[in-house]
GROMACS .gro file of C-alpha atoms in nm:
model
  351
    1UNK     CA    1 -13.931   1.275  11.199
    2UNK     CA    2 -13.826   1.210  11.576
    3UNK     CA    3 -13.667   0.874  11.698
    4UNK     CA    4 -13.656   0.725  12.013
    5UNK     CA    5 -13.315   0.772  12.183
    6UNK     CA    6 -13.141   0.471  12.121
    7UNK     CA    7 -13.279   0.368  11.762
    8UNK     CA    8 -13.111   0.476  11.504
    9UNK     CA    9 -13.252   0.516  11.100
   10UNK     CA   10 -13.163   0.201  10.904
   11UNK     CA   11 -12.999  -0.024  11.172
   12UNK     CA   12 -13.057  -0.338  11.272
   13UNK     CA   13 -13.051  -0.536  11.596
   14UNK     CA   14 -12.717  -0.709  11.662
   15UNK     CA   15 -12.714  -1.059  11.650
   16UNK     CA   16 -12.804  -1.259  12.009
   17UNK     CA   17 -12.503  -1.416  12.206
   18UNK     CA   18 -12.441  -1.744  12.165
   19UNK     CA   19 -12.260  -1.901  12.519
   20UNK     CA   20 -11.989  -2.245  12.425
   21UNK     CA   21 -11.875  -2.384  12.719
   22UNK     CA   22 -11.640  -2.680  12.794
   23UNK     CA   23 -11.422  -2.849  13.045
   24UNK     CA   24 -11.122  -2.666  12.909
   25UNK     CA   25 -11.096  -2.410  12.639
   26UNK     CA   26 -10.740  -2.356  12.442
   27UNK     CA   27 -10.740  -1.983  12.301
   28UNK     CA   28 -10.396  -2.033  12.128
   29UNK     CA   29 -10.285  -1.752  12.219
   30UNK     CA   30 -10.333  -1.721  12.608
   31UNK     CA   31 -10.291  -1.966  12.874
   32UNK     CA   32 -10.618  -2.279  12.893
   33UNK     CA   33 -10.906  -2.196  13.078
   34UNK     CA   34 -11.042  -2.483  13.308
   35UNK     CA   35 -11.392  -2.478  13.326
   36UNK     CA   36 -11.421  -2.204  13.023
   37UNK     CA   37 -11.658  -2.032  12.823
   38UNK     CA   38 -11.660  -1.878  12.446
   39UNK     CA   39 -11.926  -1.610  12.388
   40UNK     CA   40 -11.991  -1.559  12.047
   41UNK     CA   41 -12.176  -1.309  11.888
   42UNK     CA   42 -12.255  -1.348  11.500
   43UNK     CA   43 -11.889  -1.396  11.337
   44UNK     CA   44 -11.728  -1.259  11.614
   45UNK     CA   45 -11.567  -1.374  11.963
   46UNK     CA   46 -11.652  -1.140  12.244
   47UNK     CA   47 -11.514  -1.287  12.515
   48UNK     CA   48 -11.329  -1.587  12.635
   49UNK     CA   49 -11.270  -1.692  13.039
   50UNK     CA   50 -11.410  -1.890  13.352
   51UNK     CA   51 -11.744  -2.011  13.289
   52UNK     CA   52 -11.888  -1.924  13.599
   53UNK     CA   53 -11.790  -1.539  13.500
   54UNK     CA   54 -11.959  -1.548  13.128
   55UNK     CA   55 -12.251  -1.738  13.236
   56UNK     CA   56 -12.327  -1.427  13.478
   57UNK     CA   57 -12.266  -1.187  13.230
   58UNK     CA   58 -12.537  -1.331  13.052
   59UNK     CA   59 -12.813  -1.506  13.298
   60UNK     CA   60 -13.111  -1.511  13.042
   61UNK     CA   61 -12.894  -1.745  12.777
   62UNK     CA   62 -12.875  -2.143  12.767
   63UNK     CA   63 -12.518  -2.241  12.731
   64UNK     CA   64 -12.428  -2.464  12.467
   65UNK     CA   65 -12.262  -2.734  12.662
   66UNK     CA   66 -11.939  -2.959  12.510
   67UNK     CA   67 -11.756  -3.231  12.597
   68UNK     CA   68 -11.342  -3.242  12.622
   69UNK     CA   69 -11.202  -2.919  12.512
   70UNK     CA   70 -11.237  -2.618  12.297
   71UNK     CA   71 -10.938  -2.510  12.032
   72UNK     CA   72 -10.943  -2.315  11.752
   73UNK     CA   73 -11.025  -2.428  11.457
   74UNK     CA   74 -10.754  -2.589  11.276
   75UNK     CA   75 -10.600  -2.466  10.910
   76UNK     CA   76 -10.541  -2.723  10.658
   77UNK     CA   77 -10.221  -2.499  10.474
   78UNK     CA   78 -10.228  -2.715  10.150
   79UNK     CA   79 -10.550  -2.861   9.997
   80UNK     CA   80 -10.602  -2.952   9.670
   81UNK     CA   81 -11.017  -2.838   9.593
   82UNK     CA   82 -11.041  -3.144   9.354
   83UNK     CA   83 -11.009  -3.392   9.651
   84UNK     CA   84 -11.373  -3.328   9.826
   85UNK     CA   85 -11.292  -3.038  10.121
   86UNK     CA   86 -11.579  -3.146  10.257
   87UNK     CA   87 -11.432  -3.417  10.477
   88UNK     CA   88 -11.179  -3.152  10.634
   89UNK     CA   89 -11.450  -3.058  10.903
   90UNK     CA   90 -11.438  -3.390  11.014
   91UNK     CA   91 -11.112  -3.327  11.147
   92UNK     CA   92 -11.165  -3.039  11.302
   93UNK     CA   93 -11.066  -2.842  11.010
   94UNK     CA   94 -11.245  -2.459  10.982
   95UNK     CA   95 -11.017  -2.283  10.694
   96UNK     CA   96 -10.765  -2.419  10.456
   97UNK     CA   97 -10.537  -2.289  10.144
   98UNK     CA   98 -10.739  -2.465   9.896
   99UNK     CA   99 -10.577  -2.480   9.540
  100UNK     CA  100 -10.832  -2.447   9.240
  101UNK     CA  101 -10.754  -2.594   8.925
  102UNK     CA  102 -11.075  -2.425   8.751
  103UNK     CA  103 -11.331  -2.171   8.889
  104UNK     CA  104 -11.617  -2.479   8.963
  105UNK     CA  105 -11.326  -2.624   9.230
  106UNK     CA  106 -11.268  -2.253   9.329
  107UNK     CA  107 -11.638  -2.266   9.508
  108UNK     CA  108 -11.619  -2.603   9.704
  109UNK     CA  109 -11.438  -2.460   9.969
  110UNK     CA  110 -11.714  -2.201  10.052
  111UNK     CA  111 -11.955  -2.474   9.961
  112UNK     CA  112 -11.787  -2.677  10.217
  113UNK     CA  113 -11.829  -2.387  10.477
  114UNK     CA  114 -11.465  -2.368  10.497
  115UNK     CA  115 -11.308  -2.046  10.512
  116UNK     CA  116 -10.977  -1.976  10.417
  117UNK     CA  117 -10.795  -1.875  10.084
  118UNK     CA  118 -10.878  -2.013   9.739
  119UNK     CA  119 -10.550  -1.961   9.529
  120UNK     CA  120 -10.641  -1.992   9.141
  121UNK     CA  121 -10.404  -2.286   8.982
  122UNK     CA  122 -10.193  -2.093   8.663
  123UNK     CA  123  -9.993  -2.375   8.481
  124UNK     CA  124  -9.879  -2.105   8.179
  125UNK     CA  125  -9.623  -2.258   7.998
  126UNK     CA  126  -9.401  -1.941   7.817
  127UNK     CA  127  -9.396  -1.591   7.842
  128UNK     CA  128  -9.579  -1.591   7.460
  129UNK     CA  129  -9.846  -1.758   7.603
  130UNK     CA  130  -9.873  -1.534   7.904
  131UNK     CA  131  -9.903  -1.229   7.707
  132UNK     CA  132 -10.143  -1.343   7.437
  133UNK     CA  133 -10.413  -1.477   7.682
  134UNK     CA  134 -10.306  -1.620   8.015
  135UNK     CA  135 -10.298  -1.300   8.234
  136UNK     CA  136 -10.665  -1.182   8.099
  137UNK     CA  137 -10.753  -1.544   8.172
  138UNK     CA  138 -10.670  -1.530   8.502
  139UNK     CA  139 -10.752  -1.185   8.611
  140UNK     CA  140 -11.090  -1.249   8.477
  141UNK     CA  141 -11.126  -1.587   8.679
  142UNK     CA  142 -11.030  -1.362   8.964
  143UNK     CA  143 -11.314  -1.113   8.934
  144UNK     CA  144 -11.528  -1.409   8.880
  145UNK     CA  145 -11.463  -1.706   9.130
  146UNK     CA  146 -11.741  -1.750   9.265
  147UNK     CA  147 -11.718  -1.719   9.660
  148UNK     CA  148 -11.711  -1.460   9.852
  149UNK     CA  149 -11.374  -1.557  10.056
  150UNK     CA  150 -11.024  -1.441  10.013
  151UNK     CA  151 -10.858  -1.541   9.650
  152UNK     CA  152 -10.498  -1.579   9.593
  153UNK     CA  153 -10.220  -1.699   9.283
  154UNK     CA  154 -10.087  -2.062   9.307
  155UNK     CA  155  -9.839  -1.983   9.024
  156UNK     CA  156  -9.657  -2.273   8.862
  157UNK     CA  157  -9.469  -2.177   8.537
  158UNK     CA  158  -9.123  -2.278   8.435
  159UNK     CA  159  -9.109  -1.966   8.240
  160UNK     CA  160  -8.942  -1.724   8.506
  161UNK     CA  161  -9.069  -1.396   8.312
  162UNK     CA  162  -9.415  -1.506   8.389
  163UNK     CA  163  -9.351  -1.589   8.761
  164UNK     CA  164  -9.188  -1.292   8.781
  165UNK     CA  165  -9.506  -1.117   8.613
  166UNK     CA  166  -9.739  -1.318   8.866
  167UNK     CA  167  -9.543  -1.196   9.167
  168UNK     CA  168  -9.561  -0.823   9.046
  169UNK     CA  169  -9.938  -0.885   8.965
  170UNK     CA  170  -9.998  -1.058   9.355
  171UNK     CA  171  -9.882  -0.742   9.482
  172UNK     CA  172 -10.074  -0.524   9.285
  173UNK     CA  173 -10.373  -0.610   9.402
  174UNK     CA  174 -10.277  -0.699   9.764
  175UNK     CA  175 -10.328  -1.131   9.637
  176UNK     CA  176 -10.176  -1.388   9.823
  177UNK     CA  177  -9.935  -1.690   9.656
  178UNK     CA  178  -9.857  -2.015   9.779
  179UNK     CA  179  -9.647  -2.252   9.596
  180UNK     CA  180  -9.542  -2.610   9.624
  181UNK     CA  181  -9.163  -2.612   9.605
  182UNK     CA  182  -9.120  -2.960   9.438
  183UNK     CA  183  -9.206  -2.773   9.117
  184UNK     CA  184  -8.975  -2.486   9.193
  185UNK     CA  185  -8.629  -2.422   9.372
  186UNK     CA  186  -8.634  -2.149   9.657
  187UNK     CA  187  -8.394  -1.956   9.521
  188UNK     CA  188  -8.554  -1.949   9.200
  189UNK     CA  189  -8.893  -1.805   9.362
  190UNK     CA  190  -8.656  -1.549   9.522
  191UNK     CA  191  -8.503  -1.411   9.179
  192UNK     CA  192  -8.863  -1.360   9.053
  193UNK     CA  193  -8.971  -1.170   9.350
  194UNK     CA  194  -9.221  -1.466   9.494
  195UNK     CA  195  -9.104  -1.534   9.848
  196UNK     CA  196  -9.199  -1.273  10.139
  197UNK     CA  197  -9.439  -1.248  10.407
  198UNK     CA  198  -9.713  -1.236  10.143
  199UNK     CA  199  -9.642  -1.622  10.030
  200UNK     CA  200  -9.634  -1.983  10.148
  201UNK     CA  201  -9.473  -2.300  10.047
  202UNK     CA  202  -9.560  -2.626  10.031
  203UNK     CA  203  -9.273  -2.897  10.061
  204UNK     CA  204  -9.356  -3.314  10.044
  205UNK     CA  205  -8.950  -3.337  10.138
  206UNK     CA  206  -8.664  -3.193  10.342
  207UNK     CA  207  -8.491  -2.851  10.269
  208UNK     CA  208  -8.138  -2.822  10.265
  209UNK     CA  209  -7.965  -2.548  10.531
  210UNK     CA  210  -7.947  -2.275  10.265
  211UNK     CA  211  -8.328  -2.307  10.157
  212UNK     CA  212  -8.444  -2.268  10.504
  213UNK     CA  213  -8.222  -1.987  10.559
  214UNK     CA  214  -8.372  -1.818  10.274
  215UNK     CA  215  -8.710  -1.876  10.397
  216UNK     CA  216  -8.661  -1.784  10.747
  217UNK     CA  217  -8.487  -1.457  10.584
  218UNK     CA  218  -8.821  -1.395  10.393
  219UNK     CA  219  -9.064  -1.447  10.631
  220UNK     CA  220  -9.213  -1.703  10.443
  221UNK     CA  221  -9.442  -1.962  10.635
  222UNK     CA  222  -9.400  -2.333  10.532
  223UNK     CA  223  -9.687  -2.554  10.499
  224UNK     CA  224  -9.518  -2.920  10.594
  225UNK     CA  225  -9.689  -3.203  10.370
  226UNK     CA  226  -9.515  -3.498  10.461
  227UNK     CA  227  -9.345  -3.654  10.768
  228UNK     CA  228  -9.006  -3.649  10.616
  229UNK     CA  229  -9.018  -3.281  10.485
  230UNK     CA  230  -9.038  -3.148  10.861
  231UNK     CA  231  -8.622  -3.183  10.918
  232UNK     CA  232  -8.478  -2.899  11.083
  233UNK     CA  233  -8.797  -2.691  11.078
  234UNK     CA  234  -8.900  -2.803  11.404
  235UNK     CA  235  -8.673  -2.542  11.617
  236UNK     CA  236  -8.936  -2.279  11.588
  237UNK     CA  237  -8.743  -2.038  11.311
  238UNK     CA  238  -8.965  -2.085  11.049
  239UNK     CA  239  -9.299  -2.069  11.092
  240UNK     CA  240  -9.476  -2.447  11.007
  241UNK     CA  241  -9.835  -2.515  10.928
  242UNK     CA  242  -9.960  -2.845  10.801
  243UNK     CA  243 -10.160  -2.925  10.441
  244UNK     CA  244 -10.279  -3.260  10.388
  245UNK     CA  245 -10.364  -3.210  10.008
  246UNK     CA  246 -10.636  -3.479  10.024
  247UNK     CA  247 -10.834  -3.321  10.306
  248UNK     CA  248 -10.688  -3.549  10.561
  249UNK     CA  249 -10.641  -3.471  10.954
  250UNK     CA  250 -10.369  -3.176  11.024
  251UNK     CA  251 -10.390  -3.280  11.332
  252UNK     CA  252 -10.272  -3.666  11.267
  253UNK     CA  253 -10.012  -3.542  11.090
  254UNK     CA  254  -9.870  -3.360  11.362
  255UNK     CA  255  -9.909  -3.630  11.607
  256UNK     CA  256  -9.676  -3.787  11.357
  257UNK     CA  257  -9.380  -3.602  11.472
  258UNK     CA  258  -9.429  -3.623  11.821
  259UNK     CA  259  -9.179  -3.769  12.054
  260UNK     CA  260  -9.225  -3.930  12.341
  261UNK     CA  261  -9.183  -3.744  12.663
  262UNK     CA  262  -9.329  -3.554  12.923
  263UNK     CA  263  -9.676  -3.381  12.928
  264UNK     CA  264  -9.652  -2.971  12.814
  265UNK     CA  265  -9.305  -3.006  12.602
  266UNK     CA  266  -9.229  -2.691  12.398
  267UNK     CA  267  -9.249  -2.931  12.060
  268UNK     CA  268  -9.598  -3.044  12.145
  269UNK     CA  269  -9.690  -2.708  12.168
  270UNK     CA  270  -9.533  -2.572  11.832
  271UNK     CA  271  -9.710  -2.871  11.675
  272UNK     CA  272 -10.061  -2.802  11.809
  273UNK     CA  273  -9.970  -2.393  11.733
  274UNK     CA  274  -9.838  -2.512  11.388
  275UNK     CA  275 -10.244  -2.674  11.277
  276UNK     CA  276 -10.409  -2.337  11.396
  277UNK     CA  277 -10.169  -2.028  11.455
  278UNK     CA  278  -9.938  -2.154  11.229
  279UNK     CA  279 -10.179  -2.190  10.930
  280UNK     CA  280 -10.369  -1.880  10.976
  281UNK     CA  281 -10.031  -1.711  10.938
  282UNK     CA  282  -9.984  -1.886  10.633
  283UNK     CA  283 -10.273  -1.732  10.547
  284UNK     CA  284 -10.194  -1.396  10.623
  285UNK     CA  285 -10.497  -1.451  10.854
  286UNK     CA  286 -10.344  -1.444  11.224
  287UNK     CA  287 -10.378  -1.123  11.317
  288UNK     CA  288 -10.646  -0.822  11.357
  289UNK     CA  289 -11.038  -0.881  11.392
  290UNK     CA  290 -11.169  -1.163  11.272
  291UNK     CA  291 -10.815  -1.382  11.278
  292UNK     CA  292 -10.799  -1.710  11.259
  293UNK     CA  293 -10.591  -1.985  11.458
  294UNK     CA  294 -10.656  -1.864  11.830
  295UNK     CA  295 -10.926  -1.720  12.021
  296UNK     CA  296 -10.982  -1.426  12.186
  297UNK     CA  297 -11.193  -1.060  12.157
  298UNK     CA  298 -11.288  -0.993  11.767
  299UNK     CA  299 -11.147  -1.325  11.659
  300UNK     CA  300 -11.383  -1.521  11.398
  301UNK     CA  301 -11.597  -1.772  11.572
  302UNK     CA  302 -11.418  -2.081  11.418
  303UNK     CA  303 -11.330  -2.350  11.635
  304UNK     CA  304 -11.346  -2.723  11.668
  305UNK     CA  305 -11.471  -2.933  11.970
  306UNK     CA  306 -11.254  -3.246  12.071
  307UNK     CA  307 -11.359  -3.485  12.302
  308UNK     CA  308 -11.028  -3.502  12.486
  309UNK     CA  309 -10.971  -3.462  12.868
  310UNK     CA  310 -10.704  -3.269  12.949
  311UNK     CA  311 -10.611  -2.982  13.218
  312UNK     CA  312 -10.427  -2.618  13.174
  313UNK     CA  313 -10.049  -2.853  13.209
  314UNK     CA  314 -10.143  -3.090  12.947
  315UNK     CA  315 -10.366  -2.929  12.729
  316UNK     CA  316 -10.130  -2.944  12.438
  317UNK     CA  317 -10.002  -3.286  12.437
  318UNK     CA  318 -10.371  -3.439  12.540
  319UNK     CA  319 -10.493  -3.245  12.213
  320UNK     CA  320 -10.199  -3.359  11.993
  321UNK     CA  321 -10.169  -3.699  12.076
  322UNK     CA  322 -10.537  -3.810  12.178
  323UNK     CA  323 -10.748  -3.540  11.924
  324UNK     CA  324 -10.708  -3.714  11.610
  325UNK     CA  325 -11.046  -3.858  11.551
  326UNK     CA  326 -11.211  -3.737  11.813
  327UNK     CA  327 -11.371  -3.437  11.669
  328UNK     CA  328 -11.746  -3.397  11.779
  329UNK     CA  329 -11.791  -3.029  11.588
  330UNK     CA  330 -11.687  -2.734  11.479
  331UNK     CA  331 -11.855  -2.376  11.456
  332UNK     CA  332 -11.771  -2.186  11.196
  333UNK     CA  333 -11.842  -1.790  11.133
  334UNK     CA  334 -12.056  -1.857  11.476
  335UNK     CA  335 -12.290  -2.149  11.287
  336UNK     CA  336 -12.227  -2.533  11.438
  337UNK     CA  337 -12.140  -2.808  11.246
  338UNK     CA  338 -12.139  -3.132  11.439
  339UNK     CA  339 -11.872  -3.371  11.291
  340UNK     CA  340 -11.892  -3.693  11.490
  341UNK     CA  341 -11.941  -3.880  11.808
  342UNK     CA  342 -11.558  -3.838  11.935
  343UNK     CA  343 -11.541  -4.194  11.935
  344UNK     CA  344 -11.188  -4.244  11.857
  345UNK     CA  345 -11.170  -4.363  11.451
  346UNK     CA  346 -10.820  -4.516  11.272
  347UNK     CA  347 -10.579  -4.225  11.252
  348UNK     CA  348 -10.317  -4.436  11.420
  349UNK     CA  349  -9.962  -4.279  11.488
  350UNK     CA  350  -9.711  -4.435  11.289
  351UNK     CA  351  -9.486  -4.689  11.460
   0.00000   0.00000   0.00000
């Protein structure tokens, strides 16, 4: 049977665009856009530039209108899914590496709306163990977590013939691992094959010279969970994202290692990068469609609204050092969430 030119068997109409505009828009990765516009369609980014030129592109549409700026949402690189997710989005928070102790913690990140990587928790004490039950326990809670996100391996065994095993298994089937390194030397997650582009780390204190060497060497991203654990990683070597473990503000804790200077320095900038780019590589989730951590063509539609004014020279300063609670939404996968009022709420910088 004939069809109409243009209508094809079994497809469906693509989703309507959805215009965001703002008094500033921070892609990330390209230079602010004052006066700019995000035009999203489903999950996707389309486009990204002057508002004037994406309101024309699409006269019959009612722009969603917000305050301060547009930024990417921001990746929380260390969460713990016992410790309610659900106030992340508060903060402006769209994805996180959310650690799962059992397969009903594995869900509340989706739950949450968060997107992001869900690394299953293995605690298997000895290589007996391992091989009697633990890897059919945990290949099963694989195939069975029940979200429909990205699952990884948050191995921590002292046993190094099961870390070793986990490491093999991660790369078998293409699984991400993040690890906190309080319960495990670097160089001992080197021996066993762990470190590599396709892990993370989590560290609560400073690494020596050697450790960071190693890391840098490896390609291994390094999710910074305390102020005092940030010590030499701030020269831009490694590459730093920020967990809070609680499902506090990224963003706070970034502001935490600001120094005072000039609007536009280069460390504001790697800060601000570090709670979106920075976290979506720890992710393994910066680049190709639907990335996370910037904005731009094919990137997911996940991005936070802060009421903070700023312009293109002090975009990244005004977000790092006035942003902290003064989230108003997010949209995630396309869908807004409002947060708050942007009313500025107790996330104090330290003294």
């Amino acid at each position: 049977m004939p069809t109409r030119a243009g209508h094809g068997i079994g497809t469906r109409a693509l989703p309507q665009v959805v215009v965001h505009t703002a008094p500033l828009v921070l892609p990330v990765c390209e230079p602010p856009v004052v006066d700019g516009a995000v035009a999203v369609r489903g999950d996707r980014v389309i486009r990204i530039g002057p508002r004037r030129e994406i309101e024309a592109a699409h006269p019959d549409l009612t722009p969603v209108r917000w305050p301060g700026m547009i930024v990417p949402g921001l990746v929380d690189a260390h969460l713990r899914l016992d410790r309610a997710p659900a106030r992340s989005a508060v903060h402006g928070v769209t994805a996180v590496a959310g650690v799962a102790g059992d397969l009903d913690a594995a869900s509340s990140a989706a739950e949450a709306g968060l997107g992001g990587v869900t690394y299953l928790e293995t605690r298997c004490e000895d290589e007996a163990r391992w091989e009697r039950d633990g890897r059919d326990r945990l290949i099963t809670a694989i195939r069975e977590v029940g979200h429909p996100g990205v699952v990884g391996i948050a191995p921590h065994s002292p046993d190094p013939v099961v870390m070793e095993d986990l490491a093999i298994l991660s790369r078998t089937f293409g699984l991400r691992l993040h690890v906190e390194l309080g319960r495990h030397p670097a160089g001992f997650l080197d021996e066993v094959g762990a470190l590599g582009p396709g892990c993370h780390v989590a560290i609560s204190g400073p690494l020596d010279e050697a450790d960071r060497k190693l890391l840098r060497i490896r390609g291994t991203a390094v999710a910074i969970a305390s102020p005092f654990a940030a010590e030499g990683l701030l020269d831009g070597e490694v590459t730093i994202a920020f967990g809070t473990r609680t499902g506090g503000d990224p963003l706070a804790a970034a502001r935490a290692l600001a120094r005072d200077g000039s609007p536009g320095t280069a460390l504001d900038r790697l800060l601000v990068e570090a709670v979106t780019l920075g976290g979506a590589r720890a992710l393994g989730m910066a680049e190709g469609p639907g990335r996370l951590g910037s904005l731009g063509r094919d990137s997911r539609a996940d991005f936070a609204v802060f009421a903070v004014e700023a312009d293109e020279r002090t975009a990244y300063t005004a977000l790092l050092r006035e942003g902290p609670g003064r989230c108003v939404a997010t949209v995630v996968g396309g869908r807004s969430r409002r947060t708050g009022d942007g009313r500025k709420t107790e996330t104090r910088r330290p003294a």
